[in-house]
C-alpha atoms as a PDB file:
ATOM      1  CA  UNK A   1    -139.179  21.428  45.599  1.00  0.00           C
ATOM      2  CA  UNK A   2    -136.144  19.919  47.777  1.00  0.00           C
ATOM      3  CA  UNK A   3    -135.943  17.105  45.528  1.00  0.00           C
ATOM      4  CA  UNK A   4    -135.465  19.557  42.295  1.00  0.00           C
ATOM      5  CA  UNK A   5    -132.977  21.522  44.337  1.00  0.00           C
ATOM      6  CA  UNK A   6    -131.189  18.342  45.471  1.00  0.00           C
ATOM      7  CA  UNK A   7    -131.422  17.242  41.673  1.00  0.00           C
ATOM      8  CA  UNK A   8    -130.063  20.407  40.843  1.00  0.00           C
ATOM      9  CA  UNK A   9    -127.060  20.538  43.077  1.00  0.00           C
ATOM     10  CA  UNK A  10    -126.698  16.736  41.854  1.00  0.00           C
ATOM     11  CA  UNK A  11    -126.506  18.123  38.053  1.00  0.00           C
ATOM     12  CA  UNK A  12    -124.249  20.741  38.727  1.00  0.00           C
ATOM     13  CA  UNK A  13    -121.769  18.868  40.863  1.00  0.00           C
ATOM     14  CA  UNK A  14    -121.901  16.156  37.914  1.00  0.00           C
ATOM     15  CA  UNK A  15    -121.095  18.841  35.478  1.00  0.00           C
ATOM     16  CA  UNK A  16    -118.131  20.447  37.836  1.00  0.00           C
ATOM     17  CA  UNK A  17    -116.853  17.066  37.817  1.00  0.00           C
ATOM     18  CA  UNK A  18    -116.625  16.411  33.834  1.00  0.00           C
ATOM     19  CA  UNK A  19    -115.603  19.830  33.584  1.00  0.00           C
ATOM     20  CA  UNK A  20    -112.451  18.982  36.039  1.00  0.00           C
ATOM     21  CA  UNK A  21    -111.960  15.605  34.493  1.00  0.00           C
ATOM     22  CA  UNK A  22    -111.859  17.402  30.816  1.00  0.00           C
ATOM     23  CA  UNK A  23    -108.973  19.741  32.474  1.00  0.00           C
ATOM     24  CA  UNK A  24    -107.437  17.064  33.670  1.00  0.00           C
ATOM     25  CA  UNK A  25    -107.691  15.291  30.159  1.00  0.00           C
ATOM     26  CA  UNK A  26    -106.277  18.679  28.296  1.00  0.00           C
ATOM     27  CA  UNK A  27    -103.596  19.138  31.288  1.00  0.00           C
ATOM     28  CA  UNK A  28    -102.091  15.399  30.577  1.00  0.00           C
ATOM     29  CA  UNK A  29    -102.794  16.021  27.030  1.00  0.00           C
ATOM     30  CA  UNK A  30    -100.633  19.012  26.851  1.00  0.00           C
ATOM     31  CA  UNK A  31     -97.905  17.835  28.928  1.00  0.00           C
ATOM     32  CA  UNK A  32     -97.651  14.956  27.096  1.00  0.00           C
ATOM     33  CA  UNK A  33     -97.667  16.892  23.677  1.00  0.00           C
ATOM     34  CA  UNK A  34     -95.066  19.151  25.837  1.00  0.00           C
ATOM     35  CA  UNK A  35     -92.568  15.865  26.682  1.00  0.00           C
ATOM     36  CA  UNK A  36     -92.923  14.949  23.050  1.00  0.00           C
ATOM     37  CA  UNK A  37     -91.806  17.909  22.044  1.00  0.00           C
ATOM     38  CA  UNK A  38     -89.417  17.767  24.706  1.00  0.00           C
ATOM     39  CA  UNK A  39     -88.189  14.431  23.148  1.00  0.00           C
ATOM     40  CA  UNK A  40     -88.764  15.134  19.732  1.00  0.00           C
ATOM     41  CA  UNK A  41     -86.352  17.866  20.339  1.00  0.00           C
ATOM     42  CA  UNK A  42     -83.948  16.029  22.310  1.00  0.00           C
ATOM     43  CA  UNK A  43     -83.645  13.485  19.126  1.00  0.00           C
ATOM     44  CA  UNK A  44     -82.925  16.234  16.663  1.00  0.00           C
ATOM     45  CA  UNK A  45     -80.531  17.206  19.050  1.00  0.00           C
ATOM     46  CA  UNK A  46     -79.180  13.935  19.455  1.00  0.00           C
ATOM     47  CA  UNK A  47     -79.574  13.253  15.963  1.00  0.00           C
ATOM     48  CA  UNK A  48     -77.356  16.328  14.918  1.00  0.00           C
ATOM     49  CA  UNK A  49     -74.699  15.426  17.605  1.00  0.00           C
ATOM     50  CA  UNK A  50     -74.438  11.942  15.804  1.00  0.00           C
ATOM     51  CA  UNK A  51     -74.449  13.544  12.298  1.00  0.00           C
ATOM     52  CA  UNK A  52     -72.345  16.186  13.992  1.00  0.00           C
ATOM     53  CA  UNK A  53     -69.726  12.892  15.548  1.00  0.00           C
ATOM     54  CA  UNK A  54     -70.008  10.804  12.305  1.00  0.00           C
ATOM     55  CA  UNK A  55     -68.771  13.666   9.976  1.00  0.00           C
ATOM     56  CA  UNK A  56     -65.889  14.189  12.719  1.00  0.00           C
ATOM     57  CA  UNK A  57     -65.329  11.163  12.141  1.00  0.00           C
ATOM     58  CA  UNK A  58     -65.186  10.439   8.879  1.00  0.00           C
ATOM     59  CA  UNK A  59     -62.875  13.829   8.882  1.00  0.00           C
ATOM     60  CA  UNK A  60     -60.960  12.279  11.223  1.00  0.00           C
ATOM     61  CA  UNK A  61     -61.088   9.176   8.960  1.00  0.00           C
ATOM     62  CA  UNK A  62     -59.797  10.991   5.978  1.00  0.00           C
ATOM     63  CA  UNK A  63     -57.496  13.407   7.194  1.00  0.00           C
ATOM     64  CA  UNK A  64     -55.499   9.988   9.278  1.00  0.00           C
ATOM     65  CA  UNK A  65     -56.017   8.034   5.593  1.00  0.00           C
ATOM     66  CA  UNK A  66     -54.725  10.672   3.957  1.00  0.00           C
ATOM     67  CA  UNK A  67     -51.727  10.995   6.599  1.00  0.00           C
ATOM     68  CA  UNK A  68     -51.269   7.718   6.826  1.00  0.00           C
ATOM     69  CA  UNK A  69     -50.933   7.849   2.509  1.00  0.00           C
ATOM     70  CA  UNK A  70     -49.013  10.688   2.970  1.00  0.00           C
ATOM     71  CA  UNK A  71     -46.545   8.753   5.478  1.00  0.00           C
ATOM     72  CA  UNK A  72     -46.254   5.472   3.639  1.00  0.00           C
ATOM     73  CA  UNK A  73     -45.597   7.941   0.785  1.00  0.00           C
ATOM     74  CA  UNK A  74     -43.047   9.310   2.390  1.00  0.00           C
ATOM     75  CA  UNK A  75     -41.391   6.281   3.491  1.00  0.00           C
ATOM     76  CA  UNK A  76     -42.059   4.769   0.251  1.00  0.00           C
ATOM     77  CA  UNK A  77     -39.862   7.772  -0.796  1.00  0.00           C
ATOM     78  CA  UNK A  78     -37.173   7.526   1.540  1.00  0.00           C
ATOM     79  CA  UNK A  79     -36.688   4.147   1.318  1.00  0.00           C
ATOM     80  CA  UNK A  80     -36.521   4.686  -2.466  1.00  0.00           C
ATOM     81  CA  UNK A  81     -33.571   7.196  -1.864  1.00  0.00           C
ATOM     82  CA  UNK A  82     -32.012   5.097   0.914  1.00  0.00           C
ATOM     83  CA  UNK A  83     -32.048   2.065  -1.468  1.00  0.00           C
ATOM     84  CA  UNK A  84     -30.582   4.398  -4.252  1.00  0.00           C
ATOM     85  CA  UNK A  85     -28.185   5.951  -1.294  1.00  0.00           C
ATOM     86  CA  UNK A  86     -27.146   2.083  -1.068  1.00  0.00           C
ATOM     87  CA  UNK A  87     -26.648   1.559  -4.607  1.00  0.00           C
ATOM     88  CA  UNK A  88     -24.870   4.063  -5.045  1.00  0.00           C
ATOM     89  CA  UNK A  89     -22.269   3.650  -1.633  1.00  0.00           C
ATOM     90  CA  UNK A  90     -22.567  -0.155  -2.971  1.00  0.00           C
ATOM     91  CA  UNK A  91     -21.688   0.739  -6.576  1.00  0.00           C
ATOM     92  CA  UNK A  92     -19.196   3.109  -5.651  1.00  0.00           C
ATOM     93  CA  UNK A  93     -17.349   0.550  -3.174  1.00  0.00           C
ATOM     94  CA  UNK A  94     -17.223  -2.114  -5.919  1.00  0.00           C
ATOM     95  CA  UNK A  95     -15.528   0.622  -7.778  1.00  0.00           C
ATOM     96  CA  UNK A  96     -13.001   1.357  -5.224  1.00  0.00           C
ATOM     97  CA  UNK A  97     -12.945  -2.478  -4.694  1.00  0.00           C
ATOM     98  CA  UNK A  98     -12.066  -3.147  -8.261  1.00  0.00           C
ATOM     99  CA  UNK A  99      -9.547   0.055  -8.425  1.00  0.00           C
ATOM    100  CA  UNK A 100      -7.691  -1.511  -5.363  1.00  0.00           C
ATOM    101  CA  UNK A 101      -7.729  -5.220  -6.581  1.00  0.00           C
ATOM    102  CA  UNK A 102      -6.037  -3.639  -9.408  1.00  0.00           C
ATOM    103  CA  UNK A 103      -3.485  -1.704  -8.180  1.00  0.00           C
ATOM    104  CA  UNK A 104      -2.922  -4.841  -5.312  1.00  0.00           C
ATOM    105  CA  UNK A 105      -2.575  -7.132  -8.651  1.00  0.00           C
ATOM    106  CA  UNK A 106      -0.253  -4.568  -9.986  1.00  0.00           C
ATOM    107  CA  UNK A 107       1.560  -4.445  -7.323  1.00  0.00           C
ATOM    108  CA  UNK A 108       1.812  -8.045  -6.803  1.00  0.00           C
ATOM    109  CA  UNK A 109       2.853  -8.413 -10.624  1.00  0.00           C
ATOM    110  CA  UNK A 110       5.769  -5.552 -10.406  1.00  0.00           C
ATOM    111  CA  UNK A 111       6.553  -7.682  -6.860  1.00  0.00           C
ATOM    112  CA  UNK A 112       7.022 -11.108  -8.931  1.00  0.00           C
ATOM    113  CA  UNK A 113       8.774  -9.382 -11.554  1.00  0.00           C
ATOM    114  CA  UNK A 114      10.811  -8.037  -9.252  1.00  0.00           C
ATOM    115  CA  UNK A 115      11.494 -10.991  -7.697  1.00  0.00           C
ATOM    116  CA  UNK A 116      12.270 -12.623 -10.807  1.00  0.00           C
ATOM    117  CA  UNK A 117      14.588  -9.976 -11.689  1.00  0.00           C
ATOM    118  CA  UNK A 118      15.927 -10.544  -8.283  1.00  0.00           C
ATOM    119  CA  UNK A 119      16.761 -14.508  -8.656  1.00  0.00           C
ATOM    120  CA  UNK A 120      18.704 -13.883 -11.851  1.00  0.00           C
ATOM    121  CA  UNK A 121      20.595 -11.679 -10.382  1.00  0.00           C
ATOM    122  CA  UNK A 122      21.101 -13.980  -7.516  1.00  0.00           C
ATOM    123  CA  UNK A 123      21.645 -16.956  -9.957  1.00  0.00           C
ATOM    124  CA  UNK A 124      24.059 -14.776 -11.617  1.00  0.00           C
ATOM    125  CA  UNK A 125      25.637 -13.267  -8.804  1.00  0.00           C
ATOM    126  CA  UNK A 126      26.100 -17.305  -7.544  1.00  0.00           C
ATOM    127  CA  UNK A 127      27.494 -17.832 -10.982  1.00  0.00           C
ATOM    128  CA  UNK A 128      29.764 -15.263 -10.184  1.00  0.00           C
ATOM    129  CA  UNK A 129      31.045 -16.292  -7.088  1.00  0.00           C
ATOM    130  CA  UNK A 130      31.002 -19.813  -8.174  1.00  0.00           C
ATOM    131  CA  UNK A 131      33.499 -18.460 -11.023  1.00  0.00           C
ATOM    132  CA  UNK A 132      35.453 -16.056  -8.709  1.00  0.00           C
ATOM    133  CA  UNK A 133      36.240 -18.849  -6.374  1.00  0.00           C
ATOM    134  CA  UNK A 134      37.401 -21.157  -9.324  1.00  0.00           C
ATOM    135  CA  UNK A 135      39.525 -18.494 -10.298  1.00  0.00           C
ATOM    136  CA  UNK A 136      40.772 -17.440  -6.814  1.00  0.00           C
ATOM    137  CA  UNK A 137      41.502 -20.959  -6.116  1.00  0.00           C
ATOM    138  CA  UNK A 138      43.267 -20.817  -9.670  1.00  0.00           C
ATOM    139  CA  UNK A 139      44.950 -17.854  -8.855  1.00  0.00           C
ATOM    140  CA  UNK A 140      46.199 -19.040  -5.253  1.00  0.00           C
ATOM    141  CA  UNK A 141      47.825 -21.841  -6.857  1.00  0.00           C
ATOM    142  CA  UNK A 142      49.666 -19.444  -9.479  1.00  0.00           C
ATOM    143  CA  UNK A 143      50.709 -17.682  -6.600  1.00  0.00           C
ATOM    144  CA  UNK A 144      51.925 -20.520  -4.631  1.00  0.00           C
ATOM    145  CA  UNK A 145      53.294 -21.631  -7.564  1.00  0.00           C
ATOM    146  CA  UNK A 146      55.244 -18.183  -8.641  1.00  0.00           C
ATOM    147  CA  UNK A 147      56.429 -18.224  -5.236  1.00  0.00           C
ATOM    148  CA  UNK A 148      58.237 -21.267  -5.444  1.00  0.00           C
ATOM    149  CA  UNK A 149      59.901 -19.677  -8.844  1.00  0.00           C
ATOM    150  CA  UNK A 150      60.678 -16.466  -6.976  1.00  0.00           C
ATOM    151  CA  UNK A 151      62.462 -18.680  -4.499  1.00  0.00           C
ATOM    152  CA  UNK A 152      63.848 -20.839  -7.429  1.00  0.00           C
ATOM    153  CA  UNK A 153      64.879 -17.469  -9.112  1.00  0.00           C
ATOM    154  CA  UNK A 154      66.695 -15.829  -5.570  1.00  0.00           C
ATOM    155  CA  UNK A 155      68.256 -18.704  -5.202  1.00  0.00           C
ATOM    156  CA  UNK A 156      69.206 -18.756  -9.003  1.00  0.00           C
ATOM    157  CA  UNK A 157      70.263 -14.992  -8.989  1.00  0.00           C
ATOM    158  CA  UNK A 158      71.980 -15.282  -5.736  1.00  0.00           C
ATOM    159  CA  UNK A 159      74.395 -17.663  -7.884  1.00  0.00           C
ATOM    160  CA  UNK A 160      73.757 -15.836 -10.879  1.00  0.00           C
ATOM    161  CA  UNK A 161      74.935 -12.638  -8.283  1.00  0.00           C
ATOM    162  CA  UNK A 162      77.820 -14.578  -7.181  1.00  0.00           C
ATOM    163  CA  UNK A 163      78.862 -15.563 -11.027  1.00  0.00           C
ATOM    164  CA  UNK A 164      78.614 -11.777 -11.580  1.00  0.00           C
ATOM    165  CA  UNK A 165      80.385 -10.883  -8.747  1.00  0.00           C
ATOM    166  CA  UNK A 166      83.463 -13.695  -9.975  1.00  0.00           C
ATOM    167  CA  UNK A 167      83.123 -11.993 -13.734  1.00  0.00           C
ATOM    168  CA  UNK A 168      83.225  -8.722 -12.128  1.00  0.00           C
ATOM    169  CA  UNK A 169      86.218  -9.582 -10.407  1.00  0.00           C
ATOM    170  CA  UNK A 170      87.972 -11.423 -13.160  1.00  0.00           C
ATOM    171  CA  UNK A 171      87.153  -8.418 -15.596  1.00  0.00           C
ATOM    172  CA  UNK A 172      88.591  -6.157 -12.995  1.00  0.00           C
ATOM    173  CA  UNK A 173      91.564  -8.610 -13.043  1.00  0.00           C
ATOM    174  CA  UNK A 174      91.896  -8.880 -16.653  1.00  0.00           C
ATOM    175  CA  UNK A 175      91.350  -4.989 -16.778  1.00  0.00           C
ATOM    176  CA  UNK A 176      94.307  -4.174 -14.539  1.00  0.00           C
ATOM    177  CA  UNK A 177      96.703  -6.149 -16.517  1.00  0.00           C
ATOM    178  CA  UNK A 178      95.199  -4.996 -19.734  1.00  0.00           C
ATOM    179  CA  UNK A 179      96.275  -1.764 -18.171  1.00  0.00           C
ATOM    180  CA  UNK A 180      99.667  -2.815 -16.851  1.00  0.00           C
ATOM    181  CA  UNK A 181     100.423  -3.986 -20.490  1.00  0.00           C
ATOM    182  CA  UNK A 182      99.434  -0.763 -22.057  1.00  0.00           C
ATOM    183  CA  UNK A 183     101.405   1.134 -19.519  1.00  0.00           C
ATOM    184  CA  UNK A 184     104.244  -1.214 -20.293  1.00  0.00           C
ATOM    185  CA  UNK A 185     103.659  -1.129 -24.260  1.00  0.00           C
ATOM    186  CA  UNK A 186     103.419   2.894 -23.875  1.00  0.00           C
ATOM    187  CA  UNK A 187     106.675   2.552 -22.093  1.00  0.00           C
ATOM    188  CA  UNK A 188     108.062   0.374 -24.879  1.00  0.00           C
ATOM    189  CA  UNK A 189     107.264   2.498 -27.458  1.00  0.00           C
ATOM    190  CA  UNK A 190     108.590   5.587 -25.712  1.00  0.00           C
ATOM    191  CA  UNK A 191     111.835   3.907 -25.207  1.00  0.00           C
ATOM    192  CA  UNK A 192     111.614   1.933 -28.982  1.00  0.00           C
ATOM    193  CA  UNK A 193     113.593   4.782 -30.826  1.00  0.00           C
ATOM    194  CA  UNK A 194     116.422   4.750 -28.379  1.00  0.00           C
ATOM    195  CA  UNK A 195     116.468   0.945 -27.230  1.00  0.00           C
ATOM    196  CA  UNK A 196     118.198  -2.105 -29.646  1.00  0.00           C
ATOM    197  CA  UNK A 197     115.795  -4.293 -30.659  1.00  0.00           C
ATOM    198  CA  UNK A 198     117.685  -7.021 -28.122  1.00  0.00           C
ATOM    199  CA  UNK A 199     116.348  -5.034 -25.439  1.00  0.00           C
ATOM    200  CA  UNK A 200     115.493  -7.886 -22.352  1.00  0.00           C
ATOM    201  CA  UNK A 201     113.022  -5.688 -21.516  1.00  0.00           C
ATOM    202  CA  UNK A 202     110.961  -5.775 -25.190  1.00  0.00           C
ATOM    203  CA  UNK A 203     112.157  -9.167 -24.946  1.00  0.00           C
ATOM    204  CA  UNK A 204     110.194 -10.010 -21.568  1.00  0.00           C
ATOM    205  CA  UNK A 205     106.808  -8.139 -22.987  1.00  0.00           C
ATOM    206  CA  UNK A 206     106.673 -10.173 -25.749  1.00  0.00           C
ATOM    207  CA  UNK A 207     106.803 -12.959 -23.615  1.00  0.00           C
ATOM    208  CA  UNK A 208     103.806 -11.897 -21.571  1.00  0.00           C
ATOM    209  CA  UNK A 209     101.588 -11.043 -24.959  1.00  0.00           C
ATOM    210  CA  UNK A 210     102.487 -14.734 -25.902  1.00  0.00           C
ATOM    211  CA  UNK A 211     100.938 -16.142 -22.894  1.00  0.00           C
END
């Protein structure tokens, strides 16, 4: 009978031992299913935080394409309008350019005409003078010359005054005894009527009248 109860306790401690083993076995079980779980969930989690980063990113991606389209857009476009901004300051320079290399030809064409004008009336001018001195050294020697006939002449009409002044006196002369005799023929005749015709007197006038 102690053998069977020593059997007994044998079978029972046998059974306590599977049965802990078998807890054991579910215990590692479960925790295992629990850390797959664990990890299962962890990957989603991961899984969405990648999804999650690569749609950032590729939002990220697009919205820098489409700014970096939008800014070599817009500096496509402003270079456009600075290169027609050049054009246009270029184009309108050449236009100045060409009005002032007009108006400086102009001005250089009115400046040779001018100039031209200028050295025909210089040439003339020269001419002129050339001329003017001819006839001023012409002229000089008219003068000199009718100075020495203005001398010629004084000297002339100082005799000329002196002949005059002998005429002068010789007509006074001839005057005063033409005179005299016609105070002596008035005399004469006054007397005539009551004087012989032998008068000495009539006699002495005829005499004078002869020479």
């Amino acid at each position: 009978s102690n053998k069977s109860t020593a059997n007994a306790n044998n079978n029972n401690n046998s059974k306590k031992a599977n049965k802990d083993r078998v807890n054991e076995d579910v215990a590692a079980h479960a925790a295992q299913l629990l850390e797959q779980e664990r990890l299962e969930k962890d990957r989603k989690r991961v899984k969405t935080l990648l999804t999650n980063a690569q749609k950032d990113e590729e939002r990220l991606r697009k919205e820098i394409n489409q700014k970096g389209i939008k800014t070599i857009t817009d500096l496509i476009d402003s270079h456009k309008q600075e290169v027609k901004r050049i054009l246009k300051e270029q184009k309108e320079a050449e236009r100045r350019e060409q009005q002032e290399r007009a108006r400086e030809q102009e001005r250089i064409q009115k400046a040779q005409e001018q100039n031209e004008e200028m050295r025909k009336k210089i040439a003339a001018l020269t001419e002129e003078n050339t001329e003017l001195a001819s006839r001023k050294k012409v002229l000089t020697q008219e003068v000199k010359d009718y100075k020495s006939e203005l001398e010629v002449s004084k000297v002339q009409m100082t005799s000329v005054d002196d002949e005059i002044q002998i005429l002068q006196s010789k007509i006074r002369q001839q005057e005063k005894k033409l005179r005299e005799r016609q105070d002596t023929l008035t005399k004469l005749k006054e007397r005539e009527s009551a004087t012989p015709e032998d008068d000495p007197l009539e006699q002495h006038v005829q005499r004078e009248n002869e020479i």
